[in-house]
PDB file of C-alpha atoms in Angstrom:
ATOM      1  CA  UNK C  51     125.246 106.759 109.389  1.00 44.00           C
ATOM      2  CA  UNK C  52     123.123 103.670 108.775  1.00 53.00           C
ATOM      3  CA  UNK C  53     124.454 100.137 108.826  1.00 58.00           C
ATOM      4  CA  UNK C  54     124.161  97.916 105.752  1.00 63.00           C
ATOM      5  CA  UNK C  55     124.011  94.635 107.690  1.00 61.00           C
ATOM      6  CA  UNK C  56     122.143  93.550 110.826  1.00 62.00           C
ATOM      7  CA  UNK C  57     124.072  94.277 113.990  1.00 65.00           C
ATOM      8  CA  UNK C  58     123.499  90.906 115.696  1.00 75.00           C
ATOM      9  CA  UNK C  59     123.578  88.672 112.593  1.00 77.00           C
ATOM     10  CA  UNK C  60     127.043  88.407 111.029  1.00 79.00           C
ATOM     11  CA  UNK C  61     127.608  86.992 107.541  1.00 80.00           C
ATOM     12  CA  UNK C  62     129.089  83.845 109.112  1.00 85.00           C
ATOM     13  CA  UNK C  63     125.671  83.046 110.669  1.00 82.00           C
ATOM     14  CA  UNK C  64     123.909  83.665 107.351  1.00 79.00           C
ATOM     15  CA  UNK C  65     126.304  81.260 105.613  1.00 83.00           C
ATOM     16  CA  UNK C  66     125.602  78.544 108.214  1.00 84.00           C
ATOM     17  CA  UNK C  67     121.825  78.958 107.780  1.00 81.00           C
ATOM     18  CA  UNK C  68     122.177  78.776 103.994  1.00 81.00           C
ATOM     19  CA  UNK C  69     124.384  75.670 104.038  1.00 83.00           C
ATOM     20  CA  UNK C  70     122.125  73.826 106.497  1.00 82.00           C
ATOM     21  CA  UNK C  71     119.004  74.608 104.467  1.00 83.00           C
ATOM     22  CA  UNK C  72     120.703  73.625 101.216  1.00 82.00           C
ATOM     23  CA  UNK C  73     121.715  70.271 102.696  1.00 83.00           C
ATOM     24  CA  UNK C  74     118.206  69.738 104.094  1.00 82.00           C
ATOM     25  CA  UNK C  75     116.506  70.434 100.736  1.00 80.00           C
ATOM     26  CA  UNK C  76     119.040  68.683  98.485  1.00 79.00           C
ATOM     27  CA  UNK C  77     120.116  65.672 100.535  1.00 82.00           C
ATOM     28  CA  UNK C  78     117.379  64.861 103.061  1.00 85.00           C
ATOM     29  CA  UNK C  79     114.018  65.964 101.638  1.00 83.00           C
ATOM     30  CA  UNK C  80     114.994  65.406  98.013  1.00 79.00           C
ATOM     31  CA  UNK C  81     111.976  67.011  96.317  1.00 89.00           C
ATOM     32  CA  UNK C  82     112.585  68.411  92.857  1.00 91.00           C
ATOM     33  CA  UNK C  83     110.695  69.864  89.904  1.00 93.00           C
ATOM     34  CA  UNK C  84     111.528  70.210  86.226  1.00 93.00           C
ATOM     35  CA  UNK C  85     111.180  73.797  85.008  1.00 92.00           C
ATOM     36  CA  UNK C  86     110.612  74.937  81.433  1.00 91.00           C
ATOM     37  CA  UNK C  87     111.126  78.617  80.686  1.00 89.00           C
ATOM     38  CA  UNK C  88     109.417  80.317  77.752  1.00 83.00           C
ATOM     39  CA  UNK C  89     111.760  80.683  74.775  1.00 81.00           C
ATOM     40  CA  UNK C  90     111.451  84.355  73.929  1.00 79.00           C
ATOM     41  CA  UNK C  91     113.524  83.991  70.755  1.00 84.00           C
ATOM     42  CA  UNK C  92     111.261  81.282  69.278  1.00 81.00           C
ATOM     43  CA  UNK C  93     107.860  82.559  70.444  1.00 79.00           C
ATOM     44  CA  UNK C  94     106.195  85.065  68.132  1.00 80.00           C
ATOM     45  CA  UNK C  95     104.027  87.758  69.673  1.00 80.00           C
ATOM     46  CA  UNK C  96     101.344  90.017  68.249  1.00 77.00           C
ATOM     47  CA  UNK C  97     101.111  93.805  68.604  1.00 77.00           C
ATOM     48  CA  UNK C  98      99.709  93.380  72.127  1.00 78.00           C
ATOM     49  CA  UNK C  99     102.678  91.308  73.301  1.00 74.00           C
ATOM     50  CA  UNK C 100     100.575  88.131  73.417  1.00 76.00           C
ATOM     51  CA  UNK C 101     101.165  84.791  71.744  1.00 77.00           C
ATOM     52  CA  UNK C 102      98.837  81.988  70.762  1.00 75.00           C
ATOM     53  CA  UNK C 103     101.713  79.498  70.532  1.00 77.00           C
ATOM     54  CA  UNK C 104     104.508  79.397  73.111  1.00 80.00           C
ATOM     55  CA  UNK C 105     107.754  77.493  72.776  1.00 80.00           C
ATOM     56  CA  UNK C 106     109.808  76.430  75.777  1.00 83.00           C
ATOM     57  CA  UNK C 107     113.513  75.988  76.441  1.00 84.00           C
ATOM     58  CA  UNK C 108     114.934  72.612  77.466  1.00 85.00           C
ATOM     59  CA  UNK C 109     113.855  71.821  81.011  1.00 85.00           C
ATOM     60  CA  UNK C 110     116.150  71.600  84.004  1.00 87.00           C
ATOM     61  CA  UNK C 111     115.744  70.097  87.454  1.00 90.00           C
ATOM     62  CA  UNK C 112     115.608  72.265  90.583  1.00 90.00           C
ATOM     63  CA  UNK C 113     115.410  71.106  94.202  1.00 90.00           C
ATOM     64  CA  UNK C 114     112.751  72.748  96.349  1.00 91.00           C
ATOM     65  CA  UNK C 115     110.122  72.129  99.004  1.00 92.00           C
ATOM     66  CA  UNK C 116     106.594  71.609  97.655  1.00 95.00           C
ATOM     67  CA  UNK C 117     103.245  72.217  99.312  1.00 94.00           C
ATOM     68  CA  UNK C 118     100.375  70.553  97.445  1.00 94.00           C
ATOM     69  CA  UNK C 119      97.119  72.342  98.232  1.00 91.00           C
ATOM     70  CA  UNK C 120      93.966  70.246  98.359  1.00 90.00           C
ATOM     71  CA  UNK C 121      92.212  70.225  94.970  1.00 89.00           C
ATOM     72  CA  UNK C 122      88.931  72.076  94.658  1.00 88.00           C
ATOM     73  CA  UNK C 123      86.046  70.740  92.575  1.00 88.00           C
ATOM     74  CA  UNK C 124      84.068  73.440  90.746  1.00 86.00           C
ATOM     75  CA  UNK C 125      80.627  72.565  89.417  1.00 88.00           C
ATOM     76  CA  UNK C 126      79.129  74.756  86.682  1.00 86.00           C
ATOM     77  CA  UNK C 127      76.824  74.439  83.670  1.00 87.00           C
ATOM     78  CA  UNK C 128      79.588  72.670  81.705  1.00 85.00           C
ATOM     79  CA  UNK C 129      80.148  69.994  84.349  1.00 85.00           C
ATOM     80  CA  UNK C 130      82.699  69.371  87.069  1.00 85.00           C
ATOM     81  CA  UNK C 131      86.227  70.739  86.917  1.00 81.00           C
ATOM     82  CA  UNK C 132      89.134  70.235  89.274  1.00 83.00           C
ATOM     83  CA  UNK C 133      91.351  73.144  90.247  1.00 88.00           C
ATOM     84  CA  UNK C 134      94.631  72.322  91.966  1.00 93.00           C
ATOM     85  CA  UNK C 135      97.592  74.442  93.031  1.00 95.00           C
ATOM     86  CA  UNK C 136     101.041  74.031  94.527  1.00 96.00           C
ATOM     87  CA  UNK C 137     103.511  76.258  96.306  1.00 96.00           C
ATOM     88  CA  UNK C 138     107.226  75.766  95.674  1.00 95.00           C
ATOM     89  CA  UNK C 139     109.815  77.021  98.150  1.00 92.00           C
ATOM     90  CA  UNK C 140     113.231  77.644  96.599  1.00 91.00           C
ATOM     91  CA  UNK C 141     116.373  78.622  98.457  1.00 87.00           C
ATOM     92  CA  UNK C 142     117.496  81.892  96.872  1.00 84.00           C
ATOM     93  CA  UNK C 143     121.272  81.297  97.102  1.00 79.00           C
ATOM     94  CA  UNK C 144     120.909  77.796  95.666  1.00 78.00           C
ATOM     95  CA  UNK C 145     119.194  79.170  92.549  1.00 79.00           C
ATOM     96  CA  UNK C 146     121.656  81.965  91.889  1.00 75.00           C
ATOM     97  CA  UNK C 147     124.822  79.908  92.416  1.00 69.00           C
ATOM     98  CA  UNK C 148     126.527  77.600  89.964  1.00 63.00           C
ATOM     99  CA  UNK C 149     125.233  76.909  86.488  1.00 64.00           C
ATOM    100  CA  UNK C 150     121.544  77.379  87.364  1.00 69.00           C
ATOM    101  CA  UNK C 151     121.347  81.178  87.633  1.00 78.00           C
ATOM    102  CA  UNK C 152     117.569  80.802  87.664  1.00 82.00           C
ATOM    103  CA  UNK C 153     114.692  82.882  88.947  1.00 88.00           C
ATOM    104  CA  UNK C 154     111.128  81.531  88.687  1.00 91.00           C
ATOM    105  CA  UNK C 155     108.875  83.808  86.653  1.00 90.00           C
ATOM    106  CA  UNK C 156     105.208  84.010  85.836  1.00 90.00           C
ATOM    107  CA  UNK C 157     104.438  81.773  82.854  1.00 88.00           C
ATOM    108  CA  UNK C 158     107.180  79.202  83.494  1.00 92.00           C
ATOM    109  CA  UNK C 159     105.984  75.600  83.287  1.00 93.00           C
ATOM    110  CA  UNK C 160     106.719  73.129  86.087  1.00 94.00           C
ATOM    111  CA  UNK C 161     106.600  69.343  85.681  1.00 93.00           C
ATOM    112  CA  UNK C 162     105.851  67.687  89.012  1.00 93.00           C
ATOM    113  CA  UNK C 163     103.920  64.582  90.061  1.00 91.00           C
ATOM    114  CA  UNK C 164     102.922  63.658  86.484  1.00 88.00           C
ATOM    115  CA  UNK C 165     101.200  67.020  85.928  1.00 91.00           C
ATOM    116  CA  UNK C 166     102.170  70.344  84.404  1.00 92.00           C
ATOM    117  CA  UNK C 167     101.817  73.492  86.484  1.00 94.00           C
ATOM    118  CA  UNK C 168     102.032  77.111  85.330  1.00 93.00           C
ATOM    119  CA  UNK C 169     103.621  79.601  87.714  1.00 95.00           C
ATOM    120  CA  UNK C 170     101.173  82.360  88.744  1.00 94.00           C
ATOM    121  CA  UNK C 171     103.596  84.529  90.643  1.00 93.00           C
ATOM    122  CA  UNK C 172     106.571  84.706  92.956  1.00 94.00           C
ATOM    123  CA  UNK C 173     107.345  86.425  96.239  1.00 91.00           C
ATOM    124  CA  UNK C 174     110.368  86.681  98.511  1.00 87.00           C
ATOM    125  CA  UNK C 175     108.722  86.794 101.938  1.00 82.00           C
ATOM    126  CA  UNK C 176     111.510  85.439 104.121  1.00 78.00           C
ATOM    127  CA  UNK C 177     114.181  87.852 105.321  1.00 77.00           C
ATOM    128  CA  UNK C 178     116.849  86.659 107.743  1.00 77.00           C
ATOM    129  CA  UNK C 179     116.988  88.994 110.762  1.00 76.00           C
ATOM    130  CA  UNK C 180     114.331  91.094 109.000  1.00 76.00           C
ATOM    131  CA  UNK C 181     116.967  92.679 106.766  1.00 75.00           C
ATOM    132  CA  UNK C 182     116.204  93.214 103.042  1.00 76.00           C
ATOM    133  CA  UNK C 183     119.820  92.419 102.182  1.00 76.00           C
ATOM    134  CA  UNK C 184     119.404  88.863 103.476  1.00 79.00           C
ATOM    135  CA  UNK C 185     116.598  87.480 101.321  1.00 80.00           C
ATOM    136  CA  UNK C 186     116.492  83.763 101.995  1.00 81.00           C
ATOM    137  CA  UNK C 187     113.746  82.090  99.985  1.00 87.00           C
ATOM    138  CA  UNK C 188     111.594  82.468  96.898  1.00 91.00           C
ATOM    139  CA  UNK C 189     108.010  81.204  96.980  1.00 94.00           C
ATOM    140  CA  UNK C 190     106.358  80.430  93.653  1.00 95.00           C
ATOM    141  CA  UNK C 191     102.671  79.596  93.374  1.00 96.00           C
ATOM    142  CA  UNK C 192     101.385  77.591  90.426  1.00 96.00           C
ATOM    143  CA  UNK C 193      98.104  76.184  89.144  1.00 94.00           C
ATOM    144  CA  UNK C 194      97.612  72.979  87.197  1.00 92.00           C
ATOM    145  CA  UNK C 195      97.744  73.679  83.479  1.00 88.00           C
ATOM    146  CA  UNK C 196      95.782  71.868  80.809  1.00 78.00           C
ATOM    147  CA  UNK C 197      97.823  69.999  78.207  1.00 75.00           C
ATOM    148  CA  UNK C 198      95.700  71.547  75.442  1.00 68.00           C
ATOM    149  CA  UNK C 199      96.698  75.069  76.481  1.00 68.00           C
ATOM    150  CA  UNK C 200     100.396  74.124  76.682  1.00 72.00           C
ATOM    151  CA  UNK C 201     100.433  72.354  73.327  1.00 61.00           C
ATOM    152  CA  UNK C 202     102.591  69.607  74.777  1.00 61.00           C
ATOM    153  CA  UNK C 203     102.014  66.011  73.778  1.00 54.00           C
ATOM    154  CA  UNK C 204     100.808  63.751  76.544  1.00 51.00           C
ATOM    155  CA  UNK C 205     103.456  61.381  77.862  1.00 49.00           C
ATOM    156  CA  UNK C 206     102.969  57.620  77.454  1.00 53.00           C
ATOM    157  CA  UNK C 207     102.205  55.760  80.670  1.00 53.00           C
TER     158      UNK C 207
END
C-alpha cells in the first residue's frame, strides 16, 4: 500500500512553510502585479478559435516575487528592437485561497513597472519534499507586450 503524503514531512510542517512564505511575500518584500484576464464572454473568435480584438476583465492585484531579466536589443533590417521578459513567482496556496481563486494562464496581461507583459506560460516546478501533492509555487514567464497589439490606450504620465 502506497502512502499519499511524505513520511518525514507532516502537514503541520507544510503549513508553517506556507505561512512563512506568505508573510515574506506579502509583508516584507511587497512586490505586486496587476493581472488582467481575457474576457471570454466579450471576445469574439473566428472558426479557428482566434481573435483580432481581445477584451479583458477588470484587473486585480496579486503579490508575487519578480525577476526582471536583462533586456536584449535585436538589430534587424527594420531597426533596433528591445525584447524584455520577467518571471513571476506566485505562492500556490495564496492564489487559491480567499476571493482570488486565480491561476495565471497564457495570454493574461500583467501590468508591472509601467509596462504591460503578456504571460507566455506557467510551470509548477517546486514540490515540497519532492511530493506531487505538495505543490508550492507557480512560475509564470512573460514578455513585454506592445500597446498596439493590446489595444489599450497609453496612460498619461
